[in-house]
Coordinates of C-alpha atoms in Angstrom, one line a residue:
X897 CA 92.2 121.3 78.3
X898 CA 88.8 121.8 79.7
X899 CA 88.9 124.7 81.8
X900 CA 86.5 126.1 84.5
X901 CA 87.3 129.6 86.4
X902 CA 86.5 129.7 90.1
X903 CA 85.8 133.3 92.0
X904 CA 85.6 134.3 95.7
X905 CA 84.2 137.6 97.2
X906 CA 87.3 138.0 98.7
X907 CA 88.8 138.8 95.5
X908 CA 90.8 135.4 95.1
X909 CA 90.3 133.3 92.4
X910 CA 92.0 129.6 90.4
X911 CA 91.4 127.8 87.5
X912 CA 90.6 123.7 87.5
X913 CA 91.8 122.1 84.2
X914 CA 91.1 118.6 83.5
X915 CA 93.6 116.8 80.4
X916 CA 92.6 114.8 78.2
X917 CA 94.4 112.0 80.2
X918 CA 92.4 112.8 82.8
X919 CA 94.7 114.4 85.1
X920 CA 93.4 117.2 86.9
X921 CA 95.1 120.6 87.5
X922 CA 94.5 123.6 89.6
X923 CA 96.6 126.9 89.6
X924 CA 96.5 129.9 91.7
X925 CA 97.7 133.1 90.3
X926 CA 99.5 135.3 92.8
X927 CA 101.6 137.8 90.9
X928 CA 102.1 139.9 93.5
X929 CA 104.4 137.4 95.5
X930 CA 108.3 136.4 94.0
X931 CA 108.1 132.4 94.6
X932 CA 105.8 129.6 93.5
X933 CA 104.8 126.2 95.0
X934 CA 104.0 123.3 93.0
X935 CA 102.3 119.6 93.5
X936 CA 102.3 116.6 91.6
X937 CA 100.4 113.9 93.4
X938 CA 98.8 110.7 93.1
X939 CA 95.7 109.4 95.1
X940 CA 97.7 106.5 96.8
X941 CA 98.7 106.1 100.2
X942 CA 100.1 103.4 103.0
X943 CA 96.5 101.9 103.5
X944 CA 96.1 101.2 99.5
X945 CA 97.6 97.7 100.3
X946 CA 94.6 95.9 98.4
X947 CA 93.3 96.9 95.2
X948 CA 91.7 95.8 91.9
X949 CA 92.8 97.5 88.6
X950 CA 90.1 97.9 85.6
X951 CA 87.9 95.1 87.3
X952 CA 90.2 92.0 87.4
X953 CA 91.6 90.6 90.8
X954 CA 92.3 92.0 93.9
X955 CA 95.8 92.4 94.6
X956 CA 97.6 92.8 98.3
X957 CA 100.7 94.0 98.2
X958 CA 103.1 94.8 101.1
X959 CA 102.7 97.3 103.8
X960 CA 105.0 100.3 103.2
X961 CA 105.3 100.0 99.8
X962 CA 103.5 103.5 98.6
X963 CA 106.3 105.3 100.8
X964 CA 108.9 102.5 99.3
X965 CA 107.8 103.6 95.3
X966 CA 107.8 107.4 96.5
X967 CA 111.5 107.2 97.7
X968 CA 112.4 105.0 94.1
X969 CA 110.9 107.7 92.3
X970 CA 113.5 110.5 92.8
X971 CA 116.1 107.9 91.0
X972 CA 117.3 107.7 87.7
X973 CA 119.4 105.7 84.9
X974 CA 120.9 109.3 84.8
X975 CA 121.0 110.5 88.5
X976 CA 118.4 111.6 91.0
X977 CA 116.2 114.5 91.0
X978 CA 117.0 116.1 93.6
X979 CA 120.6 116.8 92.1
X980 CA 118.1 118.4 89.0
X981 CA 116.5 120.6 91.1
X982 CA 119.5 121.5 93.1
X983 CA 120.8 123.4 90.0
X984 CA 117.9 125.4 89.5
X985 CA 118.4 126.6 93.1
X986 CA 115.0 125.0 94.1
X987 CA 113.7 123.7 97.4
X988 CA 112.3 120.1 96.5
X989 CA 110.6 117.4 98.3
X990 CA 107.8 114.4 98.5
X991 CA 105.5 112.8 101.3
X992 CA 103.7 109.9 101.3
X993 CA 100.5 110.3 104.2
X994 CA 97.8 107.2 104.6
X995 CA 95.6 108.4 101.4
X996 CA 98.3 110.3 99.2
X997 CA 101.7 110.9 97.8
X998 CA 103.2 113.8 96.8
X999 CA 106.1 115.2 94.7
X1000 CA 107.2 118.4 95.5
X1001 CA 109.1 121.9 94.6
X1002 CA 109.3 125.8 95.6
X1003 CA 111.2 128.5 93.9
X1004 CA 111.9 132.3 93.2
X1005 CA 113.0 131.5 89.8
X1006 CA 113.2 129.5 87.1
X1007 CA 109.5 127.9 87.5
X1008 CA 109.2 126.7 84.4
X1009 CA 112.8 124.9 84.2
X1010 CA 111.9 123.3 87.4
X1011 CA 108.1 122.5 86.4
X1012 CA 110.1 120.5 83.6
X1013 CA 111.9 118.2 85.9
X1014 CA 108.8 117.2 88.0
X1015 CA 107.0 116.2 84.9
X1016 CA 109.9 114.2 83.9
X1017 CA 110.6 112.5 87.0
X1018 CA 107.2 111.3 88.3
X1019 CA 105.9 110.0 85.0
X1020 CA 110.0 108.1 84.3
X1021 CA 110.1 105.3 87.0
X1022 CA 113.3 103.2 87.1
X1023 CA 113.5 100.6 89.5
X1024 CA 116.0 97.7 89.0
X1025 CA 116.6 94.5 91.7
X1026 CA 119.7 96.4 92.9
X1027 CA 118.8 99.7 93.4
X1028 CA 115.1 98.0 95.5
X1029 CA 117.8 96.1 97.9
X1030 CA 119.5 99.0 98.4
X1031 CA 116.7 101.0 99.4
X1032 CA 115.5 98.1 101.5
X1033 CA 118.1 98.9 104.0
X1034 CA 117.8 103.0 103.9
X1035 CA 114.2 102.2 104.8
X1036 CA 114.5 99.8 107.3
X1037 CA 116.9 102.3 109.2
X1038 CA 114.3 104.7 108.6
X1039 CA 111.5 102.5 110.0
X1040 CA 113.8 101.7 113.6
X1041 CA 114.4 105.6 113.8
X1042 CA 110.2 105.9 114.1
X1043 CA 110.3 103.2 116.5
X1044 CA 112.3 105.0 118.8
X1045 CA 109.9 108.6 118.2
X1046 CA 107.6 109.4 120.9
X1047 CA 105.8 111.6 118.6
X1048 CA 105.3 109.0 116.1
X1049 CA 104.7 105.7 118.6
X1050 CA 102.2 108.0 120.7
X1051 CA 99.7 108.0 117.6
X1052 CA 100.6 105.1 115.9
X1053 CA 99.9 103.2 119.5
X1054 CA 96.6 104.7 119.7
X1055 CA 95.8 103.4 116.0
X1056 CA 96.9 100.3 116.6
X1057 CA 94.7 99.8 119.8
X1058 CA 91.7 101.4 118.0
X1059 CA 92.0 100.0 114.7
X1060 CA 91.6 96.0 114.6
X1061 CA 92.1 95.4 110.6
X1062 CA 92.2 98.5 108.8
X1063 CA 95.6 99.4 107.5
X1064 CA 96.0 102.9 108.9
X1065 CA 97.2 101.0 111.9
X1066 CA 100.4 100.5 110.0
X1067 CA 103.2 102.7 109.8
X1068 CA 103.5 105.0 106.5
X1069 CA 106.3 103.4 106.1
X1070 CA 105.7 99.4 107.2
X1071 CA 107.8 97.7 108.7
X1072 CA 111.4 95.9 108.1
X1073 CA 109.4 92.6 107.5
X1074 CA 107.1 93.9 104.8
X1075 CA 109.6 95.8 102.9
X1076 CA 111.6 93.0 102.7
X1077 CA 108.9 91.3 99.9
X1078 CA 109.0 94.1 97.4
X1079 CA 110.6 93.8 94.6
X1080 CA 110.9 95.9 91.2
X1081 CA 107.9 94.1 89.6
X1082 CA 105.8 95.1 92.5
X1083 CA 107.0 98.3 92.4
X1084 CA 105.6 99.1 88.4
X1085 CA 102.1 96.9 89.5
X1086 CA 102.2 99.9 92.2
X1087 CA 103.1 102.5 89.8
X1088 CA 101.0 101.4 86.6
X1089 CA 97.9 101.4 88.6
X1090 CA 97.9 104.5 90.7
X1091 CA 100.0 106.6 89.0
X1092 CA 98.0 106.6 86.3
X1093 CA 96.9 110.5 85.0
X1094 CA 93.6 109.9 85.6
X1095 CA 94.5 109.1 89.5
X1096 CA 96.7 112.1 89.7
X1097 CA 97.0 116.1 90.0
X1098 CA 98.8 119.0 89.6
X1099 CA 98.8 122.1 92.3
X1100 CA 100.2 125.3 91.7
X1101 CA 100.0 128.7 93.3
X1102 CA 102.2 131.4 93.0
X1103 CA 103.7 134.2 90.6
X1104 CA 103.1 132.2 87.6
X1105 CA 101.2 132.6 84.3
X1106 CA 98.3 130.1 84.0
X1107 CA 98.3 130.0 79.8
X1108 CA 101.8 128.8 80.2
X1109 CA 102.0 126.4 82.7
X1110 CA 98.8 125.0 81.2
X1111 CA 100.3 124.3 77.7
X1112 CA 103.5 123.5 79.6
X1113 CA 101.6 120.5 81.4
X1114 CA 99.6 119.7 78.3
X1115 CA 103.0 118.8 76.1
X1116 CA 104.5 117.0 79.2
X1117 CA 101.9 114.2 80.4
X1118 CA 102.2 111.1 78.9
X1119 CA 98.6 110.0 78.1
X1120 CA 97.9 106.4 79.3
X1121 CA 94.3 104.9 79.0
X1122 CA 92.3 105.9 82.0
X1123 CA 92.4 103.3 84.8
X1124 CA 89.3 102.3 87.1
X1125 CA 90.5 101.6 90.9
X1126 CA 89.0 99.8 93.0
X1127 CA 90.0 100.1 96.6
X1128 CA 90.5 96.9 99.2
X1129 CA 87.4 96.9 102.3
X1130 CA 88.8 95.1 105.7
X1131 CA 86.3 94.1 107.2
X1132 CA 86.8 96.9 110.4
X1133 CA 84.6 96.2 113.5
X1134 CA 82.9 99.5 115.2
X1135 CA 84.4 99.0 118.3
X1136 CA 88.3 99.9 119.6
X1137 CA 91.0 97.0 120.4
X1138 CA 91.7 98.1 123.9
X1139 CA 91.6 101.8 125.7
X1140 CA 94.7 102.1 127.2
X1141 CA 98.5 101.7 125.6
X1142 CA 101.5 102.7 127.4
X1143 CA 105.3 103.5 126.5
X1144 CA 108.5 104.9 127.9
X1145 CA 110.8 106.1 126.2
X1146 CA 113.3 108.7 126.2
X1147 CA 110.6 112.1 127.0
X1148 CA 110.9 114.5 130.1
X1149 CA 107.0 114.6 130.1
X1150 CA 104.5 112.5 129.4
X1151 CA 102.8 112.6 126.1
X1152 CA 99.4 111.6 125.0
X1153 CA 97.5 111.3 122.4
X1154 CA 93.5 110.6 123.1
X1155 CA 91.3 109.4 120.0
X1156 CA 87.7 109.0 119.7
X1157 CA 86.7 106.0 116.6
X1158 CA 83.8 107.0 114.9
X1159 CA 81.1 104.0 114.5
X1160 CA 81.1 104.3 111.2
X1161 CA 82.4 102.1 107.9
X1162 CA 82.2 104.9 105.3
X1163 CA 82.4 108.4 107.2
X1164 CA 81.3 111.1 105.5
X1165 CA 84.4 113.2 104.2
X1166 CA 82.3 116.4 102.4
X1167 CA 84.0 119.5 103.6
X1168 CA 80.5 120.8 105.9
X1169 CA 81.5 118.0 108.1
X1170 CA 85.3 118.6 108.3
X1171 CA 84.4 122.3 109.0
X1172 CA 81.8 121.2 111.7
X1173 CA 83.9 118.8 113.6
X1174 CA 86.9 121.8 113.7
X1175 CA 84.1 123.8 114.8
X1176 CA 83.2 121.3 117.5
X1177 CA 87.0 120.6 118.7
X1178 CA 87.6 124.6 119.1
X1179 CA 84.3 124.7 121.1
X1180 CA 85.0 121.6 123.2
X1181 CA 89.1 121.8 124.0
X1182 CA 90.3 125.4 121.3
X1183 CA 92.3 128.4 123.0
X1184 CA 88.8 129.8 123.7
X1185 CA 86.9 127.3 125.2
X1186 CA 86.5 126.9 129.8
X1187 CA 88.2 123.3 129.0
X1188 CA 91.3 124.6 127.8
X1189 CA 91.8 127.5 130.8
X1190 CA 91.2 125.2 133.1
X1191 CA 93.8 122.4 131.6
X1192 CA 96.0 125.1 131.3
X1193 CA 95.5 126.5 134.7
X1194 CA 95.4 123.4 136.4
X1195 CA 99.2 123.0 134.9
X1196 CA 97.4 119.7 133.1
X1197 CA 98.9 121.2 129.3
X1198 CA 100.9 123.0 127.4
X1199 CA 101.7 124.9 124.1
X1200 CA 101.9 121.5 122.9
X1201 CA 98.1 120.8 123.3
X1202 CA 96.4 119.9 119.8
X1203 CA 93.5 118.6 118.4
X1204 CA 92.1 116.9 114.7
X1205 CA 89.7 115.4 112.9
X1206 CA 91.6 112.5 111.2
X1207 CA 89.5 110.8 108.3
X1208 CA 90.0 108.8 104.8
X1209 CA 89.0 105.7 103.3
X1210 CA 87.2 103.8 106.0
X1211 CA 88.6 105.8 108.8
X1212 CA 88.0 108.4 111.3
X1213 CA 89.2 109.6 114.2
X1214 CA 89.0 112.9 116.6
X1215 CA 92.2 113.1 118.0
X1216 CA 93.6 115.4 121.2
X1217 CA 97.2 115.0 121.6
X1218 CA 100.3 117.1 123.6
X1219 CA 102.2 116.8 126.7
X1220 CA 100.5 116.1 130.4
X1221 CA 101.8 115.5 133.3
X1222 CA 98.6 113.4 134.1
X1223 CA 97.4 112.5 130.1
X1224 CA 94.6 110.0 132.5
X1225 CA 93.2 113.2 133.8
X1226 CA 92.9 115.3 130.7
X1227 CA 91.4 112.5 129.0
X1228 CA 88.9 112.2 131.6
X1229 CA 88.1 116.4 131.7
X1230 CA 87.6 116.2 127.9
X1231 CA 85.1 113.0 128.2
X1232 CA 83.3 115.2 130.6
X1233 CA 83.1 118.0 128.5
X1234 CA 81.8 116.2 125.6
X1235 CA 79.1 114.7 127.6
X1236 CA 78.6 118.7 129.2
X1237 CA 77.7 119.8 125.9
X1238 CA 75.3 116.9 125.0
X1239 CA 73.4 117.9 127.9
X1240 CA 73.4 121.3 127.6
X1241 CA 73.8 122.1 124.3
X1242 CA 76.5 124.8 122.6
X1243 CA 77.1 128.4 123.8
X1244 CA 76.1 130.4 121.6
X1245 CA 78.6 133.5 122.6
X1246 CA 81.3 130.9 122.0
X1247 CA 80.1 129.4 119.2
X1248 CA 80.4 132.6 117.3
X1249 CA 83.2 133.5 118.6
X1250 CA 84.8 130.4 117.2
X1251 CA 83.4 131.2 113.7
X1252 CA 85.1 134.6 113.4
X1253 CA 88.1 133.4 114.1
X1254 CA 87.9 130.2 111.8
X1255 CA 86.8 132.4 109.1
X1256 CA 89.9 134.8 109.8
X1257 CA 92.5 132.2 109.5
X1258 CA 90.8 130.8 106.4
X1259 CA 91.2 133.9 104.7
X1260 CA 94.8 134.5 106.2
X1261 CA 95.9 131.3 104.4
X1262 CA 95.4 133.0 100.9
X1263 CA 98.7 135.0 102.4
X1264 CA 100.9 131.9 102.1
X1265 CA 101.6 130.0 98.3
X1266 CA 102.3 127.1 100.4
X1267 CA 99.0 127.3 102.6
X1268 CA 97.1 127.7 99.1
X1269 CA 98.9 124.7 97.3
X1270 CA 98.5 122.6 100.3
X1271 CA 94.6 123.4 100.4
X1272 CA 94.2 123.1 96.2
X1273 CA 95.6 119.2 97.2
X1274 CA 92.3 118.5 98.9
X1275 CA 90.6 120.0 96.1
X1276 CA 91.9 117.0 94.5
X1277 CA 91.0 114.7 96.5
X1278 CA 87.7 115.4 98.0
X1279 CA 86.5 117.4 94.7
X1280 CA 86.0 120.1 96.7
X1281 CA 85.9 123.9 96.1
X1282 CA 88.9 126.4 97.5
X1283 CA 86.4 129.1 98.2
X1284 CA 83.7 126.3 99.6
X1285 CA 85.3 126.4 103.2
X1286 CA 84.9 130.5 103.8
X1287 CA 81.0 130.1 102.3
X1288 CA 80.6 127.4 105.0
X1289 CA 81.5 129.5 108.1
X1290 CA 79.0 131.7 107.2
X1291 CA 76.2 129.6 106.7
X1292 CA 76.9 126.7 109.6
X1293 CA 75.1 126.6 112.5
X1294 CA 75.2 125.6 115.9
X1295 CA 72.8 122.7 115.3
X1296 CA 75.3 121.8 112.4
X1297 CA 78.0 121.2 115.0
X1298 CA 75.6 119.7 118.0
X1299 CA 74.7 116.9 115.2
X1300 CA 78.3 115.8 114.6
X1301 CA 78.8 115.0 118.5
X1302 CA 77.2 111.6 117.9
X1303 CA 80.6 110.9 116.3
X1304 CA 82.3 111.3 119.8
X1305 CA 81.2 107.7 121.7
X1306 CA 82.7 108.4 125.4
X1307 CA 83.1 104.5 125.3
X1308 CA 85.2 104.2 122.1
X1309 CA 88.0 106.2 123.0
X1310 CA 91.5 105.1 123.4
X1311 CA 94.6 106.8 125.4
X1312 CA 98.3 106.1 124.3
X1313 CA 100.7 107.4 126.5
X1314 CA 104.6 107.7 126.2
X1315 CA 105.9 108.3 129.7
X1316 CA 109.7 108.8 130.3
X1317 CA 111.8 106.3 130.9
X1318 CA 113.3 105.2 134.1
X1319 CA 116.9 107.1 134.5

């Protein structure tokens, strides 16, 4: 494998391997810590519903069908994976989010064993006609269960008012109609294309031994020719739906999730601007900023309150969420303070303030095998560097940040509430 070392002042430091497949692998050696955490993930999520493989035709396939093949995966002619894993005493797990899926395992022992049965099952799909209806209705009760989840219908109301066309919209997991078209055969179209090595990646950190788990992975992937992906557009207007969406269901508070759409069809996803708008949502709503005292004085939030930047393929969204008993009024404070700061510009007291402590946290992750395996995954997908993030903090400035407020359109925003129900 080609190998590259990367180094950080901080004393940290991981190795980036690319196979020959294509398949890319980062590993973080933490010998001084007794478990390990390891990735195996494929760029493909719930909004890859269109795509072209190796230049021939676009093909839509049916919402909900990336979580669908995640949930196949696991299954065998010989039994399930998690029964595998379950012998080695290992935690194991998979998620499937808008732009990625992820197969999953942590351990105090027996690494290697268990490194063995990820490689196996990820690259050994078995889907037949009877175990796809099966699933069908495992899903489906999975997909009413979010229907019924304030936490889940507060965000996915605010997409689906802000987003006319693009897929993000759409549950993770679709809906009972949509799952009901997949089949097995769509389910190896799926798998052929995007789980692919040269799609995919490998994140480890932990008490491990690079050499090995390098060689390990080098006798395990099963080279396919490289595949070139092209990814569907949808035609997504600048502008929201509607501002308002509202819900009761079974809450004692109300909750609220408040989104601002960025006007733009391909946002910029380097890691300066991810850095600057977290920079710009401590400074305009964190734990430190006069916005959040006074929500919290005026009894207006809670421990609950959060915020995010919320970006991918043709998407991007800030995003303040949490409990209110008047989510109309919050939503109205924080346009206010937005439009504060483009008047008067960022407080520099504050502003550094924030810094420190985002640069303290960013080096506190290194404490966590997790926290590092969860960050090498958007290595993978943005191509970005580990140590990148703690160079940034240094180097940003105010006028940085003050340039990303553009992004925040006081008249693009939409509120979802959930409010309790009546009884």
């Amino acid at each position: 494998m080609r190998k590259e070392v990367f180094e950080s002042p901080i004393g940290e430091s991981y190795v980036k391997a690319v196979h020959p497949s294509g398949l890319t692998v980062y590993i973080m050696e933490k010998p001084q810590y007794t478990s390990a955490y390891a990735v195996f993930g494929t760029k493909y999520g719930s909004i890859d519903t269109k795509f072209s493989k190796n230049g021939g035709e676009t093909v839509a396939v049916p919402e909900g069908i990336a979580h669908f093949l995640e949930h196949k995966l696991f299954e065998s002619e010989d039994g399930d994976a998690f029964t595998r894993f379950a012998k080695t005493g290992a935690y194991a797990n998979a998620f499937t989010s808008f732009d990625r899926t992820c197969y999953l395992f942590s351990c105090s022992d027996k690494f290697y064993d268990n490194l063995a049965i990820l490689l196996d099952f990820v690259q050994s799909p078995y889907f037949t006609e009877q175990t796809v209806s099966k699933e069908q209705g495992i899903i489906g009760q999975e997909i009413k269960m979010y229907d019924d989840s304030p936490t889940w219908r507060v965000m996915f109301n605010m997409l689906t008012d802000m987003y006319h066309n693009h897929p993000v919209k759409i549950d993770i997991a679709g809906t009972v109609e949509s799952i009901a078209k997949i089949d097995a055969s769509l389910l190896y179209k799926c798998y052929e294309t995007f789980y692919n090595p040269s799609n995919m990646f490998i994140c480890i950190a932990g008490n491990v031994d690079t050499e090995k788990v390098l060689k390990q992975i080098e006798g395990g992937i099963i080279i396919n020719a490289p595949v070139t992906i092209e990814r569907g557009e949808f035609n997504e207007p600048e502008e929201i739906v509607k501002p308002f969406v509202k819900q009761s269901l079974a809450v004692s508070m109300p909750m609220f999730c408040f989104g601002y759409k960025q006007k733009i069809k391909t946002p910029d996803r380097s890691l300066k601007t991810k850095v600057c708008m977290q920079l710009l949502l401590e400074l305009i709503c964190g734990d430190a900023s006069p916005l959040y005292a006074r929500l919290v004085k005026d009894g207006l939030i809670n421990d609950e309150f959060e915020t995010e930047y919320f970006n991918g393929h043709g998407y991007a969204t800030v995003i303040f969420e949490g409990e209110s008993s008047n989510p109309e009024r919050v939503a109205e404070l924080i346009k206010e303070e937005v439009e504060r700061i483009k008047s008067d510009g960022i407080d520099k007291k504050l502003f550094s303030a924030v810094k420190c402590s985002m640069y303290g946290d960013a080096i506190r992750r290194f404490n966590n095998v997790e926290e590092i395996a969860m960050q090498l995954i958007e290595c993978a997908m943005c191509d970005y560097d580990l140590f990148e993030e703690i160079k940034l903090l240094k180097t940003v400035t105010s006028d940085d940040v003050l340039r990303r407020l553009e992004f925040l359109d006081n008249d693009n925003t939409v509120l979802s509430v959930i409010s309790p129900k009546e009884g």
